[in-house]
CSV table of C-alpha atoms and ligand atoms in Angstrom, one decimal:
chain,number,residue,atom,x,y,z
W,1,UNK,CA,108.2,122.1,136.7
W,2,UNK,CA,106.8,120.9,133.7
W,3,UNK,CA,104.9,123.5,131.3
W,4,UNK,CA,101.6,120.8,130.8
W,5,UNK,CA,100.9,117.5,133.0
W,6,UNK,CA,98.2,115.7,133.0
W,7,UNK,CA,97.3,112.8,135.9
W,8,UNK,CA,95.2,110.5,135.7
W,9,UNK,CA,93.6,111.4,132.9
W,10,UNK,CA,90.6,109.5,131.5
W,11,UNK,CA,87.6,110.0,128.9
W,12,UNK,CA,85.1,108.3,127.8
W,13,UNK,CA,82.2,108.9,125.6
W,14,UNK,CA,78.9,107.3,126.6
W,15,UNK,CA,77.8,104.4,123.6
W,16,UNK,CA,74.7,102.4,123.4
W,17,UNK,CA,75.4,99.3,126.0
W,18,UNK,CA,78.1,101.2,127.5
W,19,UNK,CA,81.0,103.7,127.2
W,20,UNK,CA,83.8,103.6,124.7
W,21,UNK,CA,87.4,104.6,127.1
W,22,UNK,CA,88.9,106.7,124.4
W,23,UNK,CA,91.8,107.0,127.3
W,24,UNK,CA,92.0,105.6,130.4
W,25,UNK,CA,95.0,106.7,133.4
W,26,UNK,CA,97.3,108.9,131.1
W,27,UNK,CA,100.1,110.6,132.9
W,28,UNK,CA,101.9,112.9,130.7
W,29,UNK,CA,104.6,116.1,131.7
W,30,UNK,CA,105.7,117.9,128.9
W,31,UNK,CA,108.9,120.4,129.3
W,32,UNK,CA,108.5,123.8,128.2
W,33,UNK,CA,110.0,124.3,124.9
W,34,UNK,CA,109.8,120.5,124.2
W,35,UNK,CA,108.7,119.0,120.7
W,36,UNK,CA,106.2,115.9,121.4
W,37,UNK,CA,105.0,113.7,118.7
W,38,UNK,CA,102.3,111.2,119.6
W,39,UNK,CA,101.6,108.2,117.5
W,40,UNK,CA,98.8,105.5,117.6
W,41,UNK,CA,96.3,103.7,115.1
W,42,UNK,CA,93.2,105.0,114.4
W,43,UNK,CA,91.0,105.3,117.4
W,44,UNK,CA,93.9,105.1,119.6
W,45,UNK,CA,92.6,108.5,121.5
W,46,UNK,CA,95.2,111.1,120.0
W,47,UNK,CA,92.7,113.5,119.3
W,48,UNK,CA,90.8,112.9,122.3
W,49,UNK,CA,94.0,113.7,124.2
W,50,UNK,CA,94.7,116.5,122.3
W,51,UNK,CA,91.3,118.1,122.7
W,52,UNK,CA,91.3,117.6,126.3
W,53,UNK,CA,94.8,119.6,126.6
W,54,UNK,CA,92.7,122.6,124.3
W,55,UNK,CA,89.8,122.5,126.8
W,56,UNK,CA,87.0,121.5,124.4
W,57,UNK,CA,86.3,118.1,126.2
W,58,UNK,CA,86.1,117.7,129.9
W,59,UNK,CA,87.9,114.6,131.0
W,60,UNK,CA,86.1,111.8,133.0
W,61,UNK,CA,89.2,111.2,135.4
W,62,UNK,CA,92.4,113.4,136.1
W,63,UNK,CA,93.1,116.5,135.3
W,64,UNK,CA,94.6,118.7,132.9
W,65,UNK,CA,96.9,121.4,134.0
W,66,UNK,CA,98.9,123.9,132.2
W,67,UNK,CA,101.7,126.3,134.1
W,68,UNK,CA,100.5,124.9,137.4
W,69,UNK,CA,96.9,125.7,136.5
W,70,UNK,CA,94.4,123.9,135.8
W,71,UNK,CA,92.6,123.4,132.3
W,72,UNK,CA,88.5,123.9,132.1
W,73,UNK,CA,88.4,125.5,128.5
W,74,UNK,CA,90.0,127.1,125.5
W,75,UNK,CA,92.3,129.6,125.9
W,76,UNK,CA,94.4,131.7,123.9
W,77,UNK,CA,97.6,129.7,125.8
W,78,UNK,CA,96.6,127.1,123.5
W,79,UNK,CA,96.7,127.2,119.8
W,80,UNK,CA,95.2,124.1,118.3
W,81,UNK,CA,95.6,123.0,114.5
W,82,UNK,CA,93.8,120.5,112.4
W,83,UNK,CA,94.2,118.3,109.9
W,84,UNK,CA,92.2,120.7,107.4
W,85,UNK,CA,93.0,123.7,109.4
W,86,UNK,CA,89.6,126.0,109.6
W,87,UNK,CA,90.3,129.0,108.2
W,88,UNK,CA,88.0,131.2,107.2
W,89,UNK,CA,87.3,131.4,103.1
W,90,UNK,CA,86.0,135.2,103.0
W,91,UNK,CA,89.3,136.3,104.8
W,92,UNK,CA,92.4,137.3,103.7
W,93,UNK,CA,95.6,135.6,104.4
W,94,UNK,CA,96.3,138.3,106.4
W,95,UNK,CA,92.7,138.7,108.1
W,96,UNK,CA,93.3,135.2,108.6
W,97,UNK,CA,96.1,135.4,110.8
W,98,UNK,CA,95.0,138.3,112.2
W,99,UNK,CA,92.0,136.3,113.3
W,100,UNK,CA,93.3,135.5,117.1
W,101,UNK,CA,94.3,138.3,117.9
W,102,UNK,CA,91.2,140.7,117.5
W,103,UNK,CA,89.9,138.3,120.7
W,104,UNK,CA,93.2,139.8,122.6
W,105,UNK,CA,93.1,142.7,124.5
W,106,UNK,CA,96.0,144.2,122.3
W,107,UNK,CA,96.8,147.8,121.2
W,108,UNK,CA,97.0,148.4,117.4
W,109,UNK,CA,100.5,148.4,117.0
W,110,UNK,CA,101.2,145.2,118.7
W,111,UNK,CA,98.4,143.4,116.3
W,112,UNK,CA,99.9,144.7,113.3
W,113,UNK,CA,103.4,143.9,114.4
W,114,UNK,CA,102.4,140.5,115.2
W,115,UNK,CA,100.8,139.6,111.8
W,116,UNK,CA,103.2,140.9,110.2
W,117,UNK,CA,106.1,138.9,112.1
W,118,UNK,CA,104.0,135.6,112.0
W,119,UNK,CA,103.4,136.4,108.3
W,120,UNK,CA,107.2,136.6,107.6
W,121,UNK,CA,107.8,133.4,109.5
W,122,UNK,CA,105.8,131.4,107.6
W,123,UNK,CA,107.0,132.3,104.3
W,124,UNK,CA,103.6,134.2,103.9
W,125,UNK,CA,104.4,137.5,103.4
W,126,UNK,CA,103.4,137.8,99.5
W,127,UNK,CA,100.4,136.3,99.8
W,128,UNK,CA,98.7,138.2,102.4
W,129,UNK,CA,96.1,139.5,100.5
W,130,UNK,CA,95.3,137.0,99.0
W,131,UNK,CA,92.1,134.7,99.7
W,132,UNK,CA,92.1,130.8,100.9
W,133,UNK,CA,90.8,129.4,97.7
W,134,UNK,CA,93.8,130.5,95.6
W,135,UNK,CA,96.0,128.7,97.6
W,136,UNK,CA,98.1,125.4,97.7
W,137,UNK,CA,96.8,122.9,101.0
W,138,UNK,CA,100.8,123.6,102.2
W,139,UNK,CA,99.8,127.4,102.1
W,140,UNK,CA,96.8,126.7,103.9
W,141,UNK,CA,98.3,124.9,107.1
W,142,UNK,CA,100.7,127.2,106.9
W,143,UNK,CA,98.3,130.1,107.4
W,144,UNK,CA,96.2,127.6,109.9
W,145,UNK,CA,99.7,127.4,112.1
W,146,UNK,CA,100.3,131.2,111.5
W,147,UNK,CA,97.2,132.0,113.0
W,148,UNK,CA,97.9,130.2,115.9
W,149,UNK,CA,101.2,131.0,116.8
W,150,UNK,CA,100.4,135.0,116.5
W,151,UNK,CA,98.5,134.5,119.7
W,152,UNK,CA,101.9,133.1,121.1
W,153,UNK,CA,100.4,130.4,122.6
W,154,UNK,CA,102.3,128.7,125.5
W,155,UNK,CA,101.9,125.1,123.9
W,156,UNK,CA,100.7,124.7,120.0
W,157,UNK,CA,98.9,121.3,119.3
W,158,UNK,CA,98.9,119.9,115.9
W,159,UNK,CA,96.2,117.5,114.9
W,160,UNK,CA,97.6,115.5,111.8
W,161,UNK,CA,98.3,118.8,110.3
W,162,UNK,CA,100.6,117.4,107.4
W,163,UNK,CA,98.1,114.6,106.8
W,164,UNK,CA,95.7,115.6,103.8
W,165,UNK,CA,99.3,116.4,102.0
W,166,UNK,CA,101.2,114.9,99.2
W,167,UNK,CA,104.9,113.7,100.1
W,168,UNK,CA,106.9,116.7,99.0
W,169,UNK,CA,104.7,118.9,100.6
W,170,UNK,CA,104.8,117.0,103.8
W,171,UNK,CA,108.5,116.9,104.2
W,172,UNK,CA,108.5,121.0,103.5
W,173,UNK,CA,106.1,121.5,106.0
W,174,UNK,CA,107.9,119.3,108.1
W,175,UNK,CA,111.1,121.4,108.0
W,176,UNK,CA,109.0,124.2,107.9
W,177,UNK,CA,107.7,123.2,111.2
W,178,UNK,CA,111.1,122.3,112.9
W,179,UNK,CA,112.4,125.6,111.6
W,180,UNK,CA,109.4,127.6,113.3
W,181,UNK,CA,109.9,125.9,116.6
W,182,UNK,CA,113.1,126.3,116.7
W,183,UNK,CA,112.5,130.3,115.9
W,184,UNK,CA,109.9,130.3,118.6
W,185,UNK,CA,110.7,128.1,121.3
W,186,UNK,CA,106.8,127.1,121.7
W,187,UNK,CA,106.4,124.0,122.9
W,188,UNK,CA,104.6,121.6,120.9
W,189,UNK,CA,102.8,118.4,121.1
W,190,UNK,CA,102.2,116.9,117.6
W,191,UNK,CA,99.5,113.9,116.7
W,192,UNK,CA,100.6,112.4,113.8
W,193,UNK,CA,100.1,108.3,112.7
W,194,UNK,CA,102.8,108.7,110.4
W,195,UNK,CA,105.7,107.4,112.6
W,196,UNK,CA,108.7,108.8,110.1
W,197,UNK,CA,107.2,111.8,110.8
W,198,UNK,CA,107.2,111.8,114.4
W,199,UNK,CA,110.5,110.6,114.5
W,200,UNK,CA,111.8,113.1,112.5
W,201,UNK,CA,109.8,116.0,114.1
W,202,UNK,CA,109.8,115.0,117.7
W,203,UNK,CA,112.9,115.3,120.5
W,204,UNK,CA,110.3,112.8,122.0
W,205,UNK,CA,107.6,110.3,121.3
W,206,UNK,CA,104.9,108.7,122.9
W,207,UNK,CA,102.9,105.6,121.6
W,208,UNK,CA,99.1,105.1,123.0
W,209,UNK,CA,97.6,101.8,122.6
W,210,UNK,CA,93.9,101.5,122.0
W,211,UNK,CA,91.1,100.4,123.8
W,212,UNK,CA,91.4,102.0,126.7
W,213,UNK,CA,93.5,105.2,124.8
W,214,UNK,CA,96.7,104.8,127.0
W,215,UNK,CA,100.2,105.6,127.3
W,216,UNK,CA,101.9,102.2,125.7
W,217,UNK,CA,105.6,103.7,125.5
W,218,UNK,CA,107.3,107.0,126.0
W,219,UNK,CA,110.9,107.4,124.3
W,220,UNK,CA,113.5,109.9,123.7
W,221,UNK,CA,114.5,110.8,119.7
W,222,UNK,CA,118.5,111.0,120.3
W,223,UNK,CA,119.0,112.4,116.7
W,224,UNK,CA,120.9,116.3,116.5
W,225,UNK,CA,119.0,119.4,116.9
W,226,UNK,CA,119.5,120.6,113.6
W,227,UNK,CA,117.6,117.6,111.1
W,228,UNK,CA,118.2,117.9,107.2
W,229,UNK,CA,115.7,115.0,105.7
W,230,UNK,CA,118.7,113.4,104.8
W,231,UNK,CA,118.5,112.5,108.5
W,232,UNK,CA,115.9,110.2,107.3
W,233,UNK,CA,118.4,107.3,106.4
W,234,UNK,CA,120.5,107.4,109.5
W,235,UNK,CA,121.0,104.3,111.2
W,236,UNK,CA,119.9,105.7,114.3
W,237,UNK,CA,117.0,107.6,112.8
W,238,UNK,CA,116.2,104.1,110.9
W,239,UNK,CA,116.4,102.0,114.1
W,240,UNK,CA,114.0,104.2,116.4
W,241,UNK,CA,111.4,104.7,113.6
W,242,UNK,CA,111.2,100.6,113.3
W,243,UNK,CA,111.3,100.5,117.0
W,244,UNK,CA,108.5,103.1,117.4
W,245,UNK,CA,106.7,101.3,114.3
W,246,UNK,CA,106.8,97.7,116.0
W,247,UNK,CA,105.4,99.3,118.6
W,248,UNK,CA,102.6,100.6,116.8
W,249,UNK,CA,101.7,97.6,115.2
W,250,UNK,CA,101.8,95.1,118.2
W,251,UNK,CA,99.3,97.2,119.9
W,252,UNK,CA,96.7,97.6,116.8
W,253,UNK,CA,97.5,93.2,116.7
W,254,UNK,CA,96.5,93.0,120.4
W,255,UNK,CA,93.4,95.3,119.7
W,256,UNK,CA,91.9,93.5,117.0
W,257,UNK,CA,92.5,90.2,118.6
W,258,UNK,CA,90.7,91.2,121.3
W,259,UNK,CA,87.8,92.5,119.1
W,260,UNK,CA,87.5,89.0,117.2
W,261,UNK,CA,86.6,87.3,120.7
T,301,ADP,P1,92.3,108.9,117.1
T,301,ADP,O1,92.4,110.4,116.9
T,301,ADP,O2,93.5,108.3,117.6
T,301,ADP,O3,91.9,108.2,115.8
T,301,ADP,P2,90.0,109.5,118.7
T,301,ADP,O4,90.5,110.3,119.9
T,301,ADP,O5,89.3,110.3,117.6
T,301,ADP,O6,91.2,108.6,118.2
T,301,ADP,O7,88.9,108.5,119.2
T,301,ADP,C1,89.2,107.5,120.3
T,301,ADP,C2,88.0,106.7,120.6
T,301,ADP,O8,87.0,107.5,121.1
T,301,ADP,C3,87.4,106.1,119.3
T,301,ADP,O9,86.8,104.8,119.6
T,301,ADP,C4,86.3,107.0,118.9
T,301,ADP,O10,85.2,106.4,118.2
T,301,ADP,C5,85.8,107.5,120.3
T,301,ADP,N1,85.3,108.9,120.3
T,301,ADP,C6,86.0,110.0,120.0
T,301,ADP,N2,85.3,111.1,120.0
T,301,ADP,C7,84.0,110.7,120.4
T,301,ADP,C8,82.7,111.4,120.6
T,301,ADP,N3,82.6,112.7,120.5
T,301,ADP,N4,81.7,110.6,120.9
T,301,ADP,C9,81.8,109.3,121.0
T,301,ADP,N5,82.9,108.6,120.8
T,301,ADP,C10,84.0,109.3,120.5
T,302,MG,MG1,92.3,111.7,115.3
């Protein structure tokens, strides 16, 4: 059985004059343990979709559901990072990560083993007492995932998180994020519009198309496990990443050309 499904699923935001169908009839089953990157233009519902898998929107149509059940809110079986991941400027790196799991009904000892663990993971360790605003944007997602994962989430969603980055620090964090899934075995399910990125993150990606938000294509990444950015300029990395990027692009065409009429 697959760890998340969705059926069916549809939202859509009331507008003047009507309703805007951020996403319309999305079926989705994601594998435990399974790295998905989605990819789609700007207003293609990827954060739509991923906020209706972290239970902050209800959908119109469908349903969500999680380990058979199904989704009506947050929950700590759901760690959810952003683009400029919120953390909180008076706390520590450390307080930080330690954030999530103050909600938990832990002991101490498991709390402070946990930060500690997640800490080390993320290459973190040093800077724990240090505060937000002495740190790089990398350091920053990097406690933003941190904090997530110490809840041990079953699925961890990632909003753009490498987006806001320069290009070196992008491809660290994106071997930084390969590396901690492969640690971890969390399954994850990635929105990025950078299609390189999803191409060389995901075992898997999915393409929406705008206007209704929908599934447009769905294909496996047949690359190795183990990816060294000089995977980057393999023929088979090159030719999926054009596929995937076609793809993208014939859909936007399709939606604008239906706009102009
Ligand atoms: P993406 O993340 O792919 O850029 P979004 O999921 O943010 O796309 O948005 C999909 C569509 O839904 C867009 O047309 C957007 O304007 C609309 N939308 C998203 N959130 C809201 C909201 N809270 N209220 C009204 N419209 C929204
Ligand atoms: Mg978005």
């Amino acid at each position: 059985m697959s760890l998340l499904v969705l059926s069916g699923v549809g939202k859509s935001f009331p507008r003047r004059g009507g309703a805007v169908r951020a996403l319309d009839g999305v079926d989705l089953s994601v594998p435990r343990g399974q790295f998905l990157c989605v990819v789609g233009a700007s207003g293609s519902g990827k954060s739509t979709l991923l906020s209706l898998i972290a239970g902050l929107v209800r959908p119109t149509a469908g349903e969500v559901r999680l380990d058979g059940h199904p989704v009506t809110g947050p929950g700590p079986d759901r760690g959810l990072v952003f683009q400029q991941g919120a953390i909180y400027p008076w706390r520590t790196v450390e307080r930080n990560v330690a954030f999530g799991l103050e909600l938990l009904p832990l002991g101490r000892a498991e709390r402070d083993r946990r930060v500690a663990w997640y800490l080390a993971e993320t290459g973190l360790t040093a800077l724990r007492h240090v505060l937000p605003k002495q740190l790089s944007g990398g350091q920053r997602q990097r406690v933003a995932i941190a904090r997530a994962l110490a809840c041990e989430p079953e699925v961890l969603l990632l909003d753009e998180p490498f987006g806001a980055l320069d290009v070196q620090t992008k491809e660290d964090m994106q071997l930084f994020i390969r590396r901690v899934w492969q640690d971890t075995g969390t399954t994850v399910v990635m929105v990025t519009h950078d299609v390189e990125e999803a191409v060389f993150l995901g075992q898997r990606v999915v393409v929406l198309a705008s206007d209704p938000g929908r599934v447009a294509a769905d294909l496996p990444v047949n690359l190795p496990a183990e990816r060294e950015l000089s995977a980057k300029r393999l023929p088979e990395f090159l030719s999926i990443r054009a596929r995937v990027e076609d793809l993208v692009r014939a859909y936007h065409r399709r939606h604008q050309e239906k706009q102009a009429v």
